[in-house]
Amino acid sequence: SVHPEQVALGQQIHEALPQEWIDACHSYDGARAMIFALLLGQDETLRNAELEILKKSCSEEIYDAVCNLFYEVGQLHSSIKFSLIDLAIPTLRRLSRNEYETFRALTDQVIASDQQVDLFEFALLTVVQRHLDVYFNESPPPRIRYRKFNDLTEETGILLSTLAALSHPGNESAMASAFDRGSSSITSSYGLAIAFQPAEKCGLEQIERALEKFNFAIPTMKRELLIAASRSVLADEMVSSNEAELIRAIADAIGCPIPPFVRTAPLLPVAA
């Protein structure tokens, strides 16, 4: 269900957006350019490699729009990035199937261009692809495979460890505290032990696999995972742009409503 504060906040953010961004999200070329601009890496060398791919594969209009938009939207807070994605998705759903498949393949190519996918590019891409794939492929809801947290203790550990490490880089005691705060709601309810996972066990492939498995879990487990994730990032009573991006991606990837606090981030364009 959508919370009233999410709707009100969504309207506030929408009203604060420059008209040219809204217009871009409402045109076929502009919507594609907006998504590519949001996916470009912050590192200049990496970004140049990504732009090379777009230059070869896109029309000149889309390529020029991407270059211009990146400098406007690249440093925005995630709450605004998500509003732009949400505005672009209805337009992208009106692409032909061929256009959609070309666009989808190109988003994958841009992300993978440096062989090392950034966690936040992955988070944004998960949101975009999830919404478009469900629409174009008209796939039935996933069949339930997992009914108990015992089946997904490692996956739960991977997702909560990633969030804790992201929230407190380099600070092991704060990391452990955030992890315990999140995992305790599950461990106490189910009498389970969920182990903190080191960085080498929390690569993007493992994160993606964990999300895929949770997509086949019962709704109660999905909801409890998001509650645990929310408790973890709220341990320090602040939600950074990156934390919000990752939680939104987790929610979308497992087909669960977005926690309202993800929408209550600053409206001003602040750096991630």
Short mmCIF file of C-alpha atoms in Angstrom, two decimals:
data_model
loop_
_atom_site.label_atom_id
_atom_site.label_comp_id
_atom_site.label_asym_id
_atom_site.label_seq_id
_atom_site.Cartn_x
_atom_site.Cartn_y
_atom_site.Cartn_z
CA SER A 1 0.00 0.00 0.00
CA VAL A 2 1.13 3.56 -0.66
CA HIS A 3 1.40 5.78 2.39
CA PRO A 4 -0.21 9.26 2.23
CA GLU A 5 3.13 10.89 3.16
CA GLN A 6 4.72 9.19 0.13
CA VAL A 7 2.09 10.69 -2.18
CA ALA A 8 2.47 14.16 -0.63
CA LEU A 9 6.26 13.94 -0.80
CA GLY A 10 6.13 12.67 -4.38
CA GLN A 11 4.01 15.69 -5.34
CA GLN A 12 6.42 18.06 -3.57
CA ILE A 13 9.42 16.58 -5.37
CA HIS A 14 7.58 16.62 -8.70
CA GLU A 15 6.68 20.31 -8.27
CA ALA A 16 10.34 21.12 -7.47
CA LEU A 17 11.66 19.54 -10.69
CA PRO A 18 12.70 21.84 -13.55
CA GLN A 19 10.18 21.72 -16.41
CA GLU A 20 12.83 20.61 -18.92
CA TRP A 21 13.51 17.44 -16.89
CA ILE A 22 9.77 16.67 -16.78
CA ASP A 23 9.51 17.28 -20.54
CA ALA A 24 12.51 14.98 -21.13
CA CYS A 25 10.87 12.17 -19.12
CA HIS A 26 7.72 12.52 -21.24
CA SER A 27 9.46 12.06 -24.62
CA TYR A 28 10.79 8.75 -26.00
CA ASP A 29 14.31 10.06 -26.62
CA GLY A 30 14.35 12.17 -23.46
CA ALA A 31 13.22 9.31 -21.18
CA ARG A 32 15.95 7.02 -22.54
CA ALA A 33 18.55 9.80 -22.24
CA MET A 34 17.47 10.48 -18.63
CA ILE A 35 17.94 6.82 -17.61
CA PHE A 36 21.37 6.64 -19.30
CA ALA A 37 22.40 9.92 -17.60
CA LEU A 38 21.38 8.53 -14.19
CA LEU A 39 23.33 5.30 -14.84
CA LEU A 40 26.62 6.96 -15.84
CA GLY A 41 29.48 6.45 -13.38
CA GLN A 42 30.92 9.32 -11.35
CA ASP A 43 34.48 8.29 -12.24
CA GLU A 44 35.56 10.21 -15.37
CA THR A 45 37.50 7.38 -17.03
CA LEU A 46 34.65 4.95 -16.49
CA ARG A 47 32.10 7.52 -17.68
CA ASN A 48 34.06 8.14 -20.90
CA ALA A 49 34.00 4.38 -21.65
CA GLU A 50 30.24 4.32 -21.04
CA LEU A 51 29.72 7.38 -23.25
CA GLU A 52 31.71 5.70 -26.06
CA ILE A 53 29.21 2.81 -26.03
CA LEU A 54 26.27 5.24 -26.18
CA LYS A 55 27.89 7.26 -28.97
CA LYS A 56 28.13 4.12 -31.15
CA SER A 57 24.66 2.81 -30.33
CA CYS A 58 22.36 5.85 -29.91
CA SER A 59 21.11 8.63 -32.13
CA GLU A 60 23.04 11.89 -31.94
CA GLU A 61 20.02 13.52 -30.22
CA ILE A 62 19.98 10.95 -27.39
CA TYR A 63 23.76 11.04 -26.99
CA ASP A 64 23.83 14.88 -26.75
CA ALA A 65 20.93 14.83 -24.28
CA VAL A 66 22.76 12.27 -22.08
CA CYS A 67 25.89 14.45 -21.98
CA ASN A 68 23.87 17.54 -21.00
CA LEU A 69 21.65 15.77 -18.48
CA PHE A 70 24.49 14.01 -16.66
CA TYR A 71 25.94 17.29 -15.41
CA GLU A 72 22.50 18.30 -14.11
CA VAL A 73 21.30 15.03 -12.56
CA GLY A 74 24.49 13.06 -11.74
CA GLN A 75 24.87 14.47 -8.21
CA LEU A 76 21.21 14.55 -7.20
CA HIS A 77 19.93 12.93 -4.02
CA SER A 78 18.36 9.52 -4.64
CA SER A 79 14.85 10.74 -3.74
CA ILE A 80 15.00 13.03 -6.79
CA LYS A 81 16.65 10.38 -9.01
CA PHE A 82 13.82 7.99 -8.18
CA SER A 83 11.22 10.64 -9.02
CA LEU A 84 12.85 11.08 -12.43
CA ILE A 85 12.91 7.29 -12.96
CA ASP A 86 9.24 7.08 -11.92
CA LEU A 87 8.39 9.85 -14.42
CA ALA A 88 10.32 8.16 -17.25
CA ILE A 89 8.97 4.61 -16.80
CA PRO A 90 5.42 5.23 -18.18
CA THR A 91 7.02 6.76 -21.31
CA LEU A 92 9.41 3.81 -21.69
CA ARG A 93 6.47 1.40 -21.46
CA ARG A 94 5.20 2.90 -24.71
CA LEU A 95 8.33 1.83 -26.63
CA SER A 96 7.84 -0.93 -29.20
CA ARG A 97 9.08 -4.37 -28.11
CA ASN A 98 12.14 -4.01 -30.38
CA GLU A 99 12.94 -0.57 -28.98
CA TYR A 100 12.52 -1.89 -25.43
CA GLU A 101 14.83 -4.86 -26.06
CA THR A 102 17.48 -2.60 -27.64
CA PHE A 103 17.21 -0.12 -24.76
CA ARG A 104 17.38 -2.87 -22.13
CA ALA A 105 20.43 -4.50 -23.72
CA LEU A 106 22.13 -1.11 -23.90
CA THR A 107 21.53 -0.37 -20.20
CA ASP A 108 23.22 -3.70 -19.38
CA GLN A 109 26.11 -2.88 -21.71
CA VAL A 110 26.66 0.57 -20.19
CA ILE A 111 26.67 -0.83 -16.66
CA ALA A 112 29.04 -3.69 -17.51
CA SER A 113 31.45 -1.63 -19.63
CA ASP A 114 34.20 -1.55 -17.01
CA GLN A 115 33.73 -5.19 -15.85
CA GLN A 116 33.11 -3.81 -12.36
CA VAL A 117 29.54 -2.78 -11.68
CA ASP A 118 29.02 -0.05 -9.11
CA LEU A 119 26.52 -0.99 -6.39
CA PHE A 120 24.41 2.13 -6.95
CA GLU A 121 24.33 1.83 -10.72
CA PHE A 122 23.14 -1.72 -10.04
CA ALA A 123 20.47 -0.43 -7.64
CA LEU A 124 19.11 2.10 -10.15
CA LEU A 125 19.21 -0.42 -12.99
CA THR A 126 17.33 -2.98 -10.87
CA VAL A 127 14.51 -0.46 -10.36
CA VAL A 128 14.26 0.41 -14.07
CA GLN A 129 14.51 -3.13 -15.41
CA ARG A 130 12.14 -4.61 -12.84
CA HIS A 131 9.33 -2.21 -13.83
CA LEU A 132 9.85 -2.60 -17.57
CA ASP A 133 10.41 -6.37 -17.57
CA VAL A 134 7.22 -7.02 -15.62
CA TYR A 135 5.29 -4.83 -18.08
CA PHE A 136 6.77 -6.12 -21.37
CA ASN A 137 7.06 -9.76 -20.43
CA GLU A 138 3.69 -9.85 -18.64
CA SER A 139 5.19 -12.53 -16.42
CA PRO A 140 2.91 -14.20 -13.88
CA PRO A 141 3.76 -13.62 -10.20
CA PRO A 142 6.71 -15.82 -9.14
CA ARG A 143 5.75 -19.15 -7.58
CA ILE A 144 6.47 -19.42 -3.86
CA ARG A 145 9.59 -21.47 -3.14
CA TYR A 146 10.65 -20.21 0.28
CA ARG A 147 8.38 -20.11 3.32
CA LYS A 148 10.86 -19.99 6.22
CA PHE A 149 13.86 -17.77 6.98
CA ASN A 150 15.80 -21.01 7.67
CA ASP A 151 15.87 -21.41 3.86
CA LEU A 152 17.41 -17.97 3.29
CA THR A 153 19.61 -17.24 6.31
CA GLU A 154 22.75 -16.74 4.20
CA GLU A 155 20.91 -14.49 1.72
CA THR A 156 19.46 -12.43 4.59
CA GLY A 157 22.98 -12.11 6.03
CA ILE A 158 24.38 -10.95 2.66
CA LEU A 159 21.76 -8.21 2.18
CA LEU A 160 21.89 -6.91 5.77
CA SER A 161 25.72 -7.07 5.86
CA THR A 162 25.92 -5.06 2.62
CA LEU A 163 23.67 -2.36 4.05
CA ALA A 164 25.58 -2.23 7.35
CA ALA A 165 28.95 -2.00 5.56
CA LEU A 166 27.62 0.68 3.24
CA SER A 167 26.26 2.72 6.16
CA HIS A 168 29.49 2.63 8.19
CA PRO A 169 32.50 2.09 5.89
CA GLY A 170 35.67 1.39 7.85
CA ASN A 171 33.93 1.49 11.23
CA GLU A 172 33.63 -2.14 12.27
CA SER A 173 31.85 -1.62 15.60
CA ALA A 174 29.20 0.68 14.02
CA MET A 175 28.85 -1.84 11.18
CA ALA A 176 28.29 -4.70 13.64
CA SER A 177 25.81 -2.61 15.61
CA ALA A 178 23.78 -1.70 12.49
CA PHE A 179 23.80 -5.35 11.37
CA ASP A 180 22.65 -6.57 14.82
CA ARG A 181 19.92 -3.92 14.96
CA GLY A 182 18.56 -5.12 11.60
CA SER A 183 18.98 -8.87 12.02
CA SER A 184 17.64 -8.98 15.60
CA SER A 185 14.04 -8.47 14.45
CA ILE A 186 14.33 -11.69 12.40
CA THR A 187 16.52 -13.71 14.78
CA SER A 188 14.25 -13.04 17.77
CA SER A 189 11.02 -13.84 15.86
CA TYR A 190 12.35 -17.02 14.27
CA GLY A 191 15.00 -18.21 16.73
CA LEU A 192 17.65 -18.14 14.00
CA ALA A 193 21.32 -17.22 13.86
CA ILE A 194 22.09 -14.85 10.96
CA ALA A 195 25.82 -14.34 10.46
CA PHE A 196 27.46 -11.09 9.36
CA GLN A 197 29.04 -11.73 5.94
CA PRO A 198 32.46 -10.28 5.02
CA ALA A 199 32.84 -8.04 1.94
CA GLU A 200 34.16 -10.88 -0.27
CA LYS A 201 30.85 -12.71 0.21
CA CYS A 202 28.78 -9.63 -0.66
CA GLY A 203 29.71 -9.11 -4.32
CA LEU A 204 27.08 -8.01 -6.83
CA GLU A 205 26.53 -11.57 -8.04
CA GLN A 206 25.76 -12.74 -4.51
CA ILE A 207 23.50 -9.73 -3.91
CA GLU A 208 21.65 -10.38 -7.17
CA ARG A 209 21.25 -14.08 -6.35
CA ALA A 210 19.97 -13.23 -2.85
CA LEU A 211 17.39 -10.83 -4.31
CA GLU A 212 16.28 -13.42 -6.89
CA LYS A 213 15.67 -15.96 -4.13
CA PHE A 214 13.71 -13.47 -2.01
CA ASN A 215 11.53 -12.80 -5.04
CA PHE A 216 10.29 -16.41 -4.57
CA ALA A 217 9.64 -16.01 -0.82
CA ILE A 218 6.27 -15.55 0.87
CA PRO A 219 5.15 -11.88 1.33
CA THR A 220 5.70 -12.02 5.13
CA MET A 221 9.39 -12.82 4.62
CA LYS A 222 9.80 -10.03 2.07
CA ARG A 223 8.17 -7.54 4.42
CA GLU A 224 10.29 -8.66 7.38
CA LEU A 225 13.48 -8.37 5.32
CA LEU A 226 12.59 -4.75 4.46
CA ILE A 227 11.74 -3.99 8.11
CA ALA A 228 15.14 -5.43 9.13
CA ALA A 229 16.90 -3.39 6.41
CA SER A 230 15.07 -0.25 7.56
CA ARG A 231 16.01 -0.86 11.21
CA SER A 232 19.62 -1.33 10.17
CA VAL A 233 19.98 1.95 8.26
CA LEU A 234 17.95 3.88 10.82
CA ALA A 235 20.30 2.74 13.62
CA ASP A 236 22.08 6.10 13.34
CA GLU A 237 18.78 7.96 12.69
CA MET A 238 19.96 9.13 9.27
CA VAL A 239 19.35 7.72 5.80
CA SER A 240 21.96 8.58 3.19
CA SER A 241 21.22 8.83 -0.52
CA ASN A 242 23.08 5.56 -1.16
CA GLU A 243 21.21 3.69 1.58
CA ALA A 244 17.90 4.88 0.16
CA GLU A 245 18.90 3.77 -3.36
CA LEU A 246 19.81 0.30 -2.16
CA ILE A 247 16.66 -0.19 -0.09
CA ARG A 248 14.50 1.00 -2.99
CA ALA A 249 16.31 -1.52 -5.25
CA ILE A 250 15.78 -4.34 -2.73
CA ALA A 251 12.07 -3.47 -2.45
CA ASP A 252 11.60 -3.36 -6.24
CA ALA A 253 13.67 -6.49 -6.90
CA ILE A 254 11.56 -8.59 -4.53
CA GLY A 255 8.26 -6.98 -5.56
CA CYS A 256 7.45 -5.32 -2.23
CA PRO A 257 6.09 -1.82 -1.42
CA ILE A 258 8.81 0.76 -0.74
CA PRO A 259 9.28 1.71 2.93
CA PRO A 260 7.98 5.28 3.39
CA PHE A 261 11.23 6.60 4.91
CA VAL A 262 12.99 6.05 1.57
CA ARG A 263 10.81 8.87 0.27
CA THR A 264 11.46 11.21 3.16
CA ALA A 265 14.96 12.19 2.06
CA PRO A 266 15.98 15.82 1.44
CA LEU A 267 14.26 17.53 -1.49
CA LEU A 268 17.29 19.63 -2.29
CA PRO A 269 19.79 18.28 -4.82
CA VAL A 270 22.60 17.15 -2.52
CA ALA A 271 25.47 14.90 -3.46
CA ALA A 272 25.19 11.18 -2.79
#
